[in-house]
XYZ file of C-alpha atoms in Angstrom:
771
model
C 5.818 13.067 100.546
C 6.046 14.284 104.137
C 9.633 13.058 104.186
C 10.493 15.356 101.239
C 8.517 18.187 102.780
C 10.787 18.003 105.888
C 7.928 17.569 108.385
C 9.015 16.911 111.994
C 9.866 13.234 112.663
C 8.547 12.310 109.214
C 11.649 10.360 108.270
C 11.595 8.253 111.423
C 7.909 7.400 111.043
C 8.522 6.470 107.420
C 11.306 4.051 108.381
C 9.145 2.421 111.099
C 6.299 1.848 108.625
C 8.746 0.453 106.086
C 10.109 -2.050 108.639
C 6.562 -3.130 109.541
C 5.754 -3.697 105.893
C 8.906 -5.817 105.435
C 7.992 -8.017 108.402
C 4.505 -8.604 106.987
C 5.957 -9.705 103.614
C 8.423 -12.061 105.332
C 5.583 -13.782 107.214
C 3.606 -14.212 103.974
C 6.618 -15.760 102.197
C 7.137 -18.182 105.095
C 3.461 -19.264 105.022
C 3.633 -19.915 101.269
C 6.773 -22.060 101.591
C 5.213 -24.111 104.421
C 2.085 -24.670 102.301
C 4.008 -26.129 99.265
C 6.715 -28.046 101.122
C 4.777 -31.304 101.569
C 3.916 -31.521 97.853
C 7.579 -31.150 96.888
C 8.589 -33.986 99.267
C 5.890 -36.293 97.826
C 7.069 -35.657 94.244
C 10.678 -36.569 95.135
C 9.498 -39.808 96.812
C 7.566 -40.864 93.695
C 10.595 -40.196 91.461
C 12.757 -42.462 93.621
C 10.237 -45.300 93.249
C 10.141 -44.884 89.481
C 13.966 -45.095 89.279
C 13.954 -48.563 90.846
C 11.376 -49.791 88.329
C 13.397 -48.343 85.454
C 16.509 -50.257 86.553
C 14.555 -53.514 86.603
C 13.152 -52.843 83.120
C 16.676 -52.171 81.765
C 17.966 -55.512 83.136
C 15.063 -57.374 81.542
C 15.583 -55.742 78.130
C 19.309 -56.588 78.188
C 18.664 -60.235 79.048
C 16.025 -60.567 76.306
C 18.455 -59.118 73.671
C 21.216 -61.560 74.696
C 18.963 -64.628 74.426
C 17.719 -63.435 71.010
C 21.302 -63.086 69.702
C 22.241 -66.595 70.908
C 19.202 -68.135 69.200
C 20.032 -66.325 65.917
C 23.600 -67.711 65.789
C 22.350 -71.280 65.747
C 19.895 -70.496 62.934
C 22.623 -68.874 60.836
C 25.002 -71.805 61.295
C 22.353 -74.304 60.296
C 21.431 -72.268 57.220
C 25.065 -72.163 56.037
C 25.413 -75.913 56.485
C 22.326 -76.573 54.381
C 23.723 -74.370 51.606
C 27.067 -76.238 51.589
C 25.378 -79.620 51.321
C 23.230 -78.524 48.397
C 26.301 -77.147 46.547
C 28.194 -80.417 46.979
C 25.236 -82.432 45.690
C 24.943 -80.183 42.627
C 28.715 -80.421 41.910
C 28.688 -84.244 41.951
C 25.877 -84.306 39.433
C 27.610 -81.779 37.187
C 30.962 -83.730 37.149
C 29.244 -86.796 35.694
C 27.469 -84.747 33.051
C 30.362 -82.472 31.957
C 33.468 -84.737 32.060
C 33.646 -85.010 28.234
C 34.076 -81.173 27.960
C 37.409 -81.021 29.860
C 39.931 -81.930 27.112
C 39.328 -78.834 24.832
C 39.710 -76.532 27.818
C 43.031 -78.099 28.794
C 44.329 -77.781 25.248
C 43.464 -74.068 25.112
C 45.092 -73.454 28.466
C 48.280 -75.205 27.287
C 48.293 -72.924 24.254
C 47.938 -69.904 26.546
C 50.981 -70.886 28.619
C 53.030 -71.318 25.471
C 52.074 -67.823 24.244
C 53.062 -66.318 27.596
C 56.463 -67.998 27.404
C 57.214 -66.508 23.973
C 55.928 -63.011 25.110
C 53.034 -62.952 22.667
C 50.941 -61.018 25.140
C 48.271 -59.775 22.799
C 47.658 -63.355 21.431
C 47.626 -64.577 25.007
C 44.931 -62.044 25.853
C 42.874 -63.275 22.879
C 43.289 -66.900 24.036
C 42.232 -65.931 27.526
C 39.226 -64.214 26.041
C 38.282 -67.461 24.165
C 38.748 -69.503 27.312
C 36.547 -67.181 29.294
C 33.841 -66.750 26.700
C 33.636 -70.226 25.004
C 35.360 -73.033 26.948
C 35.474 -72.217 30.612
C 31.750 -71.452 30.876
C 31.063 -75.106 29.838
C 33.286 -76.628 32.527
C 33.348 -73.870 35.059
C 31.958 -76.324 37.678
C 35.237 -78.316 37.876
C 37.972 -77.564 40.342
C 40.716 -77.401 37.755
C 38.601 -74.895 35.857
C 38.365 -72.803 38.955
C 42.147 -72.943 39.179
C 42.355 -71.807 35.590
C 39.839 -69.087 36.223
C 41.859 -67.977 39.233
C 45.080 -68.040 37.215
C 43.695 -65.992 34.338
C 43.503 -62.753 36.380
C 47.019 -63.422 37.610
C 48.194 -63.804 34.060
C 46.413 -60.600 33.161
C 48.053 -58.869 36.105
C 51.404 -60.208 34.989
C 50.810 -58.773 31.516
C 49.686 -55.506 33.072
C 52.748 -55.375 35.291
C 55.068 -55.975 32.370
C 53.399 -53.267 30.303
C 53.302 -50.985 33.338
C 57.043 -51.463 33.803
C 57.522 -50.329 30.219
C 55.289 -47.327 30.929
C 57.349 -46.389 33.985
C 60.500 -46.533 31.879
C 58.754 -44.265 29.395
C 57.780 -41.803 32.120
C 61.324 -41.757 33.423
C 62.625 -41.192 29.901
C 60.370 -38.210 29.199
C 61.247 -36.759 32.601
C 64.913 -36.815 31.658
C 64.434 -35.476 28.148
C 61.656 -32.928 28.757
C 64.146 -30.057 29.159
C 65.770 -30.852 25.784
C 62.364 -31.162 24.145
C 61.286 -27.846 25.659
C 64.517 -26.124 24.687
C 64.125 -27.259 21.095
C 60.486 -26.183 20.974
C 61.357 -22.741 22.363
C 64.128 -22.356 19.802
C 61.678 -23.252 17.068
C 59.151 -20.673 18.313
C 61.818 -18.008 18.622
C 63.170 -18.778 15.159
C 59.661 -18.699 13.715
C 59.144 -15.298 15.273
C 62.451 -14.070 13.842
C 61.445 -15.416 10.454
C 58.118 -13.570 10.609
C 59.924 -10.342 11.513
C 62.355 -10.674 8.607
C 59.488 -11.509 6.258
C 57.650 -8.392 7.355
C 60.761 -6.298 6.721
C 61.071 -7.966 3.319
C 57.521 -6.916 2.469
C 58.284 -3.363 3.602
C 61.318 -3.289 1.302
C 59.243 -4.585 -1.620
C 56.632 -1.928 -0.903
C 59.202 0.836 -1.231
C 60.861 -0.641 -4.311
C 58.958 1.439 -6.808
C 60.145 4.684 -5.216
C 63.800 3.730 -4.807
C 64.429 1.155 -7.500
C 68.214 1.119 -7.592
C 68.723 1.083 -3.838
C 65.855 -1.359 -3.451
C 67.548 -3.992 -5.596
C 70.522 -4.064 -3.284
C 68.295 -4.255 -0.225
C 66.134 -6.902 -1.875
C 69.192 -9.018 -2.662
C 70.431 -8.745 0.909
C 67.024 -9.584 2.348
C 66.610 -12.554 0.007
C 69.903 -13.927 1.269
C 68.814 -13.333 4.845
C 65.446 -14.951 4.146
C 67.141 -17.930 2.517
C 69.408 -18.400 5.533
C 66.337 -18.197 7.735
C 64.578 -20.907 5.714
C 67.673 -23.129 5.958
C 67.928 -22.539 9.695
C 64.189 -23.226 9.995
C 64.606 -26.538 8.144
C 67.480 -27.485 10.427
C 65.344 -26.473 13.367
C 62.501 -28.711 12.200
C 64.950 -31.610 12.042
C 66.066 -30.738 15.562
C 62.448 -30.761 16.712
C 61.925 -34.264 15.281
C 65.142 -35.455 16.842
C 64.155 -33.995 20.193
C 60.784 -35.764 20.136
C 62.393 -38.963 18.945
C 64.510 -38.993 22.105
C 61.451 -40.603 23.696
C 59.924 -43.819 22.331
C 56.139 -43.512 22.654
C 55.441 -47.169 21.758
C 55.272 -48.289 25.442
C 52.380 -45.874 25.927
C 50.492 -47.195 22.909
C 51.136 -50.837 23.877
C 50.198 -50.336 27.500
C 47.083 -48.390 26.558
C 46.039 -51.137 24.119
C 46.563 -53.914 26.682
C 44.648 -52.076 29.378
C 41.880 -51.294 26.932
C 41.572 -54.967 25.970
C 41.492 -55.898 29.651
C 38.748 -53.350 30.252
C 40.957 -51.277 32.544
C 41.510 -48.393 30.207
C 40.092 -45.973 32.736
C 42.480 -47.279 35.410
C 45.405 -46.845 33.054
C 44.268 -43.335 32.162
C 43.925 -42.420 35.824
C 47.356 -43.869 36.634
C 49.013 -42.110 33.719
C 47.406 -38.798 34.605
C 48.274 -39.193 38.284
C 51.932 -39.875 37.507
C 52.095 -37.002 35.059
C 50.581 -34.695 37.660
C 53.327 -35.726 40.063
C 55.921 -35.047 37.393
C 54.256 -31.707 36.697
C 54.598 -30.728 40.346
C 58.277 -31.692 40.276
C 58.827 -29.737 37.066
C 57.016 -26.712 38.493
C 59.146 -26.711 41.644
C 61.981 -24.233 40.998
C 65.470 -24.269 42.420
C 66.064 -21.868 45.292
C 68.840 -20.095 43.356
C 66.862 -19.815 40.102
C 66.615 -16.011 40.373
C 70.410 -15.575 40.399
C 71.076 -16.322 36.721
C 69.097 -16.329 33.490
C 70.157 -19.948 32.904
C 68.145 -20.982 35.938
C 65.007 -19.461 34.418
C 65.769 -20.939 30.995
C 66.129 -24.450 32.416
C 62.900 -24.024 34.383
C 60.942 -22.894 31.306
C 62.456 -25.638 29.092
C 61.299 -28.385 31.465
C 57.758 -27.001 31.582
C 57.549 -26.593 27.787
C 58.912 -30.115 27.297
C 56.303 -31.509 29.666
C 53.386 -29.918 27.843
C 54.785 -30.682 24.378
C 54.731 -34.385 25.347
C 51.182 -34.034 26.661
C 50.107 -32.328 23.444
C 51.688 -35.148 21.431
C 49.881 -37.792 23.523
C 46.661 -35.846 23.094
C 46.844 -35.996 19.308
C 48.124 -39.575 18.800
C 45.941 -41.407 21.333
C 42.209 -41.509 21.864
C 41.014 -40.774 25.373
C 44.282 -41.183 27.270
C 44.690 -37.416 27.408
C 41.780 -35.093 26.715
C 41.689 -31.394 26.027
C 39.804 -30.879 29.279
C 42.548 -32.695 31.183
C 45.361 -30.730 29.552
C 43.513 -27.459 30.143
C 43.021 -28.351 33.797
C 46.676 -29.356 34.128
C 47.795 -26.176 32.373
C 45.630 -23.968 34.592
C 47.155 -25.605 37.666
C 50.642 -25.211 36.225
C 49.961 -21.645 35.146
C 48.920 -20.632 38.670
C 52.102 -22.182 40.041
C 54.274 -20.621 37.341
C 52.811 -17.175 37.967
C 53.349 -17.524 41.721
C 56.951 -18.757 41.255
C 57.848 -16.016 38.783
C 56.193 -13.360 40.931
C 58.237 -14.512 43.940
C 61.605 -15.044 42.262
C 61.415 -11.946 40.086
C 60.979 -9.882 43.240
C 64.506 -10.924 44.239
C 66.033 -9.534 41.039
C 67.756 -6.203 41.558
C 69.535 -6.104 38.170
C 67.379 -4.537 35.412
C 69.325 -6.432 32.732
C 68.434 -9.745 34.365
C 64.784 -8.701 34.644
C 64.817 -7.773 30.948
C 66.271 -11.167 29.988
C 63.642 -12.832 32.163
C 60.953 -10.900 30.302
C 62.322 -12.092 26.948
C 62.325 -15.670 28.198
C 58.735 -15.369 29.404
C 57.675 -13.992 26.010
C 59.332 -16.921 24.168
C 57.877 -19.329 26.725
C 54.386 -17.883 26.269
C 54.632 -17.778 22.470
C 55.799 -21.412 22.405
C 52.942 -22.728 24.519
C 50.447 -20.495 22.737
C 51.507 -22.217 19.522
C 50.407 -25.524 21.100
C 47.006 -24.105 21.960
C 47.517 -23.202 25.616
C 46.093 -19.863 26.823
C 48.850 -17.561 28.077
C 47.054 -14.295 28.845
C 47.944 -14.554 32.521
C 51.622 -14.679 31.628
C 51.344 -11.416 29.747
C 49.403 -9.964 32.677
C 52.263 -11.115 34.903
C 54.678 -9.313 32.619
C 52.934 -6.084 33.534
C 53.621 -6.817 37.191
C 57.234 -7.682 36.380
C 57.361 -4.504 34.343
C 56.585 -2.559 37.507
C 59.449 -4.379 39.207
C 61.667 -3.680 36.198
C 60.789 -0.011 36.493
C 61.644 -0.136 40.196
C 65.086 -1.600 39.456
C 65.560 1.009 36.737
C 64.555 3.755 39.167
C 67.084 2.498 41.718
C 69.810 2.342 39.069
C 68.997 5.809 37.733
C 68.824 7.153 41.271
C 72.488 6.209 41.628
C 73.279 7.753 38.247
C 71.564 11.008 39.222
C 73.426 11.092 42.550
C 76.749 10.574 40.752
C 75.928 13.370 38.294
C 75.049 15.777 41.112
C 78.137 14.700 43.046
C 80.623 15.607 40.287
C 78.847 18.766 39.124
C 80.713 22.029 39.790
C 77.449 24.052 39.863
C 78.741 26.769 37.618
C 77.633 27.864 34.127
C 78.955 25.808 31.214
C 81.777 27.646 29.427
C 81.922 27.293 25.639
C 85.008 28.578 23.837
C 83.844 28.184 20.239
C 80.992 27.183 17.957
C 81.973 23.493 17.985
C 81.722 23.222 21.765
C 78.415 25.080 21.691
C 76.980 22.635 19.139
C 78.142 19.682 21.210
C 76.235 21.007 24.219
C 73.007 21.811 22.357
C 73.154 18.412 20.625
C 72.844 16.858 24.073
C 70.306 19.286 25.488
C 67.612 21.384 23.713
C 68.746 24.874 24.688
C 67.602 28.022 22.908
C 68.450 31.601 23.858
C 68.453 34.203 21.063
C 70.181 36.777 23.276
C 73.003 34.369 24.097
C 73.348 33.443 20.429
C 74.119 37.087 19.635
C 77.071 37.118 22.056
C 80.518 36.330 20.802
C 82.691 33.412 21.944
C 83.812 32.554 24.536
C 80.561 32.661 26.490
C 78.754 30.749 29.205
C 75.516 28.847 29.122
C 73.375 29.551 32.202
C 72.986 25.909 33.310
C 75.706 23.670 34.743
C 77.076 20.387 33.366
C 74.508 18.267 35.229
C 71.586 19.554 33.119
C 72.526 17.945 29.745
C 73.706 14.837 31.587
C 70.373 14.514 33.411
C 68.506 15.049 30.138
C 70.566 12.330 28.420
C 69.988 9.911 31.294
C 66.225 10.500 31.195
C 66.246 9.603 27.489
C 68.342 6.513 28.260
C 65.768 5.569 30.882
C 62.999 5.882 28.287
C 64.953 3.607 25.929
C 65.501 1.073 28.728
C 61.810 1.176 29.612
C 60.881 0.741 25.957
C 62.939 -2.462 25.726
C 60.619 -4.132 28.196
C 57.492 -2.944 26.393
C 58.511 -4.656 23.154
C 56.959 -8.040 22.224
C 54.173 -7.658 24.794
C 51.460 -7.761 22.114
C 50.314 -4.283 23.091
C 49.252 -1.390 20.905
C 51.428 1.658 20.321
C 49.032 3.736 22.408
C 49.431 1.418 25.406
C 53.213 1.396 25.016
C 53.212 5.184 24.811
C 51.107 5.358 27.971
C 53.446 2.945 29.783
C 56.516 4.953 28.773
C 54.970 8.185 29.984
C 53.930 6.670 33.303
C 57.385 5.228 33.966
C 59.012 8.524 32.937
C 56.666 10.369 35.287
C 57.791 8.068 38.098
C 61.418 8.817 37.226
C 60.800 12.558 37.329
C 58.361 12.859 40.228
C 59.922 10.281 42.531
C 63.533 9.448 41.703
C 64.811 12.723 40.281
C 62.683 14.740 42.698
C 64.070 12.786 45.664
C 67.653 13.243 44.435
C 67.086 16.973 44.024
C 65.521 17.288 47.473
C 68.389 15.360 49.076
C 70.913 17.438 47.151
C 69.324 20.675 48.343
C 69.394 19.484 51.975
C 73.079 18.546 51.939
C 75.084 20.718 54.338
C 77.947 21.406 51.908
C 75.578 22.978 49.352
C 76.003 26.707 49.695
C 74.068 29.698 48.438
C 75.905 29.772 45.093
C 75.114 26.103 44.481
C 71.474 26.640 45.443
C 71.183 29.507 42.972
C 72.628 27.298 40.239
C 70.218 24.477 41.173
C 67.275 26.846 40.716
C 68.605 27.842 37.299
C 69.167 24.187 36.372
C 65.634 23.140 37.342
C 64.234 25.999 35.280
C 65.957 24.705 32.142
C 65.022 21.083 32.901
C 61.418 22.170 33.263
C 61.542 23.796 29.835
C 63.003 20.577 28.394
C 59.987 18.471 29.461
C 58.107 19.266 26.266
C 61.064 17.917 24.259
C 60.906 14.686 26.256
C 57.225 14.386 25.370
C 58.121 14.852 21.694
C 60.849 12.244 22.066
C 58.381 9.661 23.455
C 55.878 10.469 20.713
C 58.527 9.964 18.037
C 59.622 6.531 19.227
C 56.029 5.309 19.688
C 54.518 7.075 16.657
C 51.669 8.387 18.812
C 50.638 11.993 18.392
C 50.434 14.138 21.523
C 47.026 15.387 20.468
C 45.602 11.921 21.152
C 42.866 12.110 23.748
C 44.289 9.397 26.010
C 47.889 10.540 25.853
C 49.277 11.126 29.354
C 51.409 14.172 30.089
C 54.730 14.367 31.876
C 54.619 15.736 35.397
C 58.164 17.068 35.349
C 56.893 20.634 35.645
C 55.659 20.077 39.184
C 58.828 18.148 40.075
C 61.137 20.960 39.080
C 58.839 23.592 40.583
C 58.870 21.741 43.903
C 62.659 21.472 43.727
C 62.904 25.198 43.048
C 60.620 25.994 45.952
C 62.731 23.777 48.203
C 65.929 25.429 46.978
C 64.409 28.861 47.516
C 63.381 27.904 51.042
C 66.873 26.567 51.683
C 68.338 29.856 50.414
C 66.188 31.790 52.879
C 67.186 29.414 55.674
C 70.914 29.534 54.911
C 70.824 33.315 54.614
C 69.195 33.551 58.018
C 71.689 31.069 59.464
C 74.560 33.149 58.084
C 73.042 36.288 59.579
C 72.765 34.470 62.915
C 76.445 33.552 62.712
C 77.380 37.235 62.298
C 74.997 38.268 65.103
C 76.604 35.731 67.425
C 79.998 37.404 67.101
C 78.531 40.825 68.008
C 80.322 42.216 71.071
C 78.542 45.321 72.368
C 79.652 47.157 75.484
C 76.194 47.854 76.837
C 77.539 50.155 79.569
C 79.627 52.450 77.329
C 79.232 56.128 78.080
C 79.293 57.176 74.428
C 79.421 55.500 70.987
C 82.539 54.827 68.924
C 81.289 57.106 66.172
C 81.262 54.300 63.570
C 79.271 51.171 62.950
C 80.310 47.846 64.482
C 82.746 45.728 62.525
C 80.605 42.581 62.571
C 77.683 44.473 61.028
C 79.792 45.935 58.238
C 81.067 42.427 57.462
C 77.497 41.173 57.432
C 76.367 43.918 55.043
C 79.306 43.234 52.718
C 78.409 39.549 52.736
C 74.797 40.339 51.853
C 75.858 42.661 49.015
C 78.098 40.008 47.446
C 75.456 37.346 47.933
C 72.691 39.332 46.290
C 74.941 40.018 43.318
C 74.948 36.260 42.679
C 71.147 36.366 42.685
C 71.068 38.348 39.434
C 70.370 35.145 37.450
C 67.455 34.225 39.679
C 63.852 35.168 38.932
C 63.194 38.648 40.330
C 60.582 37.519 42.805
C 62.934 34.954 44.340
C 65.746 37.474 44.766
C 63.378 40.078 46.245
C 61.871 37.548 48.656
C 65.333 36.448 49.771
C 66.437 40.042 50.295
C 63.292 40.978 52.208
C 63.522 37.797 54.303
C 67.147 38.546 55.169
C 66.411 42.154 56.168
C 63.425 41.139 58.276
C 65.443 38.424 59.990
C 68.285 40.888 60.648
C 65.829 43.409 62.080
C 64.219 40.755 64.281
C 67.613 39.507 65.496
C 68.746 43.039 66.409
C 65.480 43.676 68.256
C 65.868 40.408 70.160
C 69.399 41.430 71.072
C 68.073 44.618 72.708
C 65.288 42.824 74.536
C 67.351 39.824 75.641
C 66.355 38.875 79.194
C 69.998 38.198 80.106
C 70.842 41.804 79.242
C 70.111 43.754 82.453
C 71.526 47.236 81.742
C 71.829 49.441 78.662
C 73.477 52.836 78.634
C 72.599 55.723 76.358
C 76.029 55.341 74.721
C 75.178 51.740 73.827
C 71.870 52.925 72.356
C 73.785 55.460 70.245
C 76.206 52.778 69.053
C 73.293 50.451 68.236
C 71.666 53.315 66.333
C 74.759 53.665 64.143
C 74.484 49.975 63.221
C 70.801 50.299 62.374
C 71.608 53.339 60.186
C 73.997 51.128 58.190
C 71.240 48.554 57.793
C 68.897 51.244 56.506
C 71.521 52.529 54.096
C 71.972 49.002 52.804
C 68.205 48.653 52.319
C 67.957 51.988 50.521
C 70.851 51.084 48.170
C 68.541 48.605 46.352
C 70.738 45.481 46.691
C 68.143 43.642 44.607
C 66.304 45.546 41.866
C 62.532 45.608 41.739
C 61.532 47.044 45.139
C 59.138 49.968 45.025
C 60.073 53.046 47.062
C 61.305 52.379 50.592
C 59.645 48.926 50.828
C 62.874 47.260 51.913
C 63.593 49.969 54.529
C 60.272 49.155 56.199
C 61.898 45.941 57.470
C 63.771 48.142 60.004
C 60.894 50.519 60.821
C 60.243 48.991 64.243
C 63.876 49.430 65.263
C 64.053 52.913 63.790
C 61.015 54.261 65.672
C 62.143 52.606 68.911
C 65.636 54.049 68.674
C 64.326 57.490 67.654
C 62.095 57.497 70.726
C 65.063 56.885 73.029
C 67.533 59.043 71.151
C 65.209 62.091 71.089
C 63.692 61.162 74.481
C 60.321 62.173 73.041
C 58.114 60.458 75.630
C 55.515 63.202 75.759
C 54.768 62.829 72.061
C 54.706 59.015 72.287
C 52.320 58.990 75.253
C 50.114 61.717 73.840
C 49.752 60.148 70.352
C 49.623 56.525 71.485
C 46.867 54.582 69.742
C 46.437 57.117 66.919
C 47.011 56.127 63.300
C 49.082 59.287 62.719
C 51.397 58.615 65.660
C 55.087 59.229 64.998
C 55.944 56.095 66.994
C 53.107 53.901 65.802
C 55.304 50.739 65.549
C 56.686 51.021 69.096
C 54.982 48.568 71.429
C 54.575 49.834 75.049
C 55.928 46.553 76.470
C 59.029 46.818 74.255
C 59.612 50.438 75.273
C 59.051 49.527 78.943
C 61.579 46.678 78.826
C 64.268 48.854 77.250
C 63.534 51.816 79.559
C 63.853 49.667 82.668
C 67.257 48.446 81.474
C 68.333 52.094 81.003
C 66.951 53.032 84.443
C 68.958 50.279 86.119
C 72.043 51.400 84.243
C 71.521 55.032 85.372
C 71.196 54.021 89.019
C 74.312 51.886 88.953
C 76.647 54.043 86.952
C 75.241 57.369 88.185
C 76.182 59.038 84.957
C 74.512 62.337 86.052
C 76.647 62.693 89.173
C 78.032 66.133 88.284
C 74.477 67.454 87.902
C 72.596 66.240 90.898
C 69.486 68.239 90.255
C 69.370 67.154 86.598
C 70.022 63.625 87.758
C 67.076 63.721 90.081
C 64.839 65.263 87.405
C 65.901 62.692 84.838
C 65.312 59.832 87.253
C 61.952 61.215 88.235
C 60.971 61.493 84.555
C 62.014 57.888 83.917
C 59.925 56.719 86.873
C 56.933 58.673 85.606
C 57.280 57.253 82.080
C 57.700 53.747 83.455
C 54.456 54.060 85.409
C 52.582 55.330 82.371
C 54.001 52.587 80.149
C 52.988 49.970 82.679
C 49.462 51.337 82.750
C 49.383 51.105 78.957
C 50.670 47.519 79.037
C 48.124 46.558 81.697
C 45.362 48.205 79.690
C 46.349 46.218 76.617
C 46.348 42.924 78.564
C 42.933 43.651 80.068
C 41.552 44.601 76.666
C 42.913 41.335 75.253
């Protein structure tokens, strides 16, 4: 504590006491170590003695184990010798007693050899069974009987090998013919489906016969002929199915199964058959690397798989136990996982929507075929929904190119119609209604350009293309309607929206084209409700259904319009900048030219002609564009005055600049775009006007006196802006000495400028401090 209280020499005394304490602890530690050292040494010595005894004990145990093993070998050898002697004694006694039983056994064995030579394998198995069960047990003690007994398994193996060879030939045969079997089965399923469709149509015709009797008879006659042809084709198809299955002779399977069952190895045969068929299944399920390139590759792949499982289904129903339903279900689940993975991978390579559509039709036939044989195929239809997404992606890519081509060839001008016929052609392609335009006489122009009806037609074509994939998916009309709306929403919100955005951003698209694009998107937005009606008509689902999705085209076209409007504002400002860049002011001129600058008059003429094109735009868009252009022009002119590279400005230059600003104000007051209230547009130049008035009138006393008041005449003039411009005029006055003839006035003017500069600087400094 004394150390912290800063007492004299306290720190030194504290350190001395600390050192003394450390020395005391060191001595205590040393005493403790000396006290326990002897005990530690004794413990180590005892451990060393124990180690020697342990080594001796280990040697003794090893020697005892070795002697015990040697003694056991002699006992085992003697025991085996005793057993052999007893067996020999028993055999000698048995030979004397059983010699009279040998002749029947030899006769039966001779009969067995004869049956093997003539390939009567089943009779040979029965003879072997008699030998084993009746004769050989009586004389099994003899050596020749042992030879027979040893030969019987060999004979059985020979029979098994022969039957197995036949089975292998069978497996090779079904491997070769499985694709033809599968192709025939798929044709049968497809034809059955076609037959069911025609039969349903026939029933529909019969249902309407009472209402349209005369016409119905003709239709009924035609449908009966069609139905008859279908029955004939179905009969031919059934013959083809039998022929396809008869390509493979199943008798080797039955024979081999029977032989193995008699031999008691039915389970082995079943396991072998299933193992080989699993191997063949893996080979069948392995697709070719180029399968995704053509539809024939997929068809061959599906035919082989169908053929494989048709054979398994046949084996399941004609044999007992060789193939079970559990086994086929397990094999199908394995195959189904592989098929789904293969199709998911290879379909991802397809970039042609037509090929994807053909693949979908093949998958549907494939699934319907196997479903007819009792195999669950729900996962295949679930996969079709994934492939449908891919199909939609390929459609979106294709339609993206179509949209780009349409936008590329469009002239972005209203559609001219010379007569009623041309007008009807246009409205037959696009739902356009305008009572005011209908009252006008021909020739006349429709407000949208040629791309609008073409885009509308292509959207409908997209819906048709998307509908093709949704057919035969065993889905309800509501689900199909929902799928169509979702895919159409993707087309509108992603593909068409992207094409519109890219079109708007293209450098060659000018203001006229942008105006037409805004008009086009307005009409396309109005047409969205007709697209919804179109989808409802082809799916027979009312739009008032609770779960019916809506088209999001409204937001797409609104976003495109907003982008086009923003691009109009940007291009207008860029054009204004181009005119400003060619401005060539003589900032040291003694007096103005008496007329506005040529570049500014050209700019105003350009703005007038541009805003005339905006008459077809919504009023708010045209007003915003006009206001944006005037504000940008005002800002650019102000920046020109305050440019840091501009060092001197004469009063004559200010007068010339004032003439240009007057022209801008006249342009604003001429109402280039209707809808502005009062002098709203002129307010865009109010900052410039007050600044120029201040310098033209040289009314510094009023500005300084009223500064900060809401009623100030120069309320919009910032002190820093006025200071910057005044300093440039002061430098110009000093250099050019424009008041040389009036020295006293020159001195007074210069003194006034200096006084105003000081006051403006004090105002600027006050503003910065306040901030």
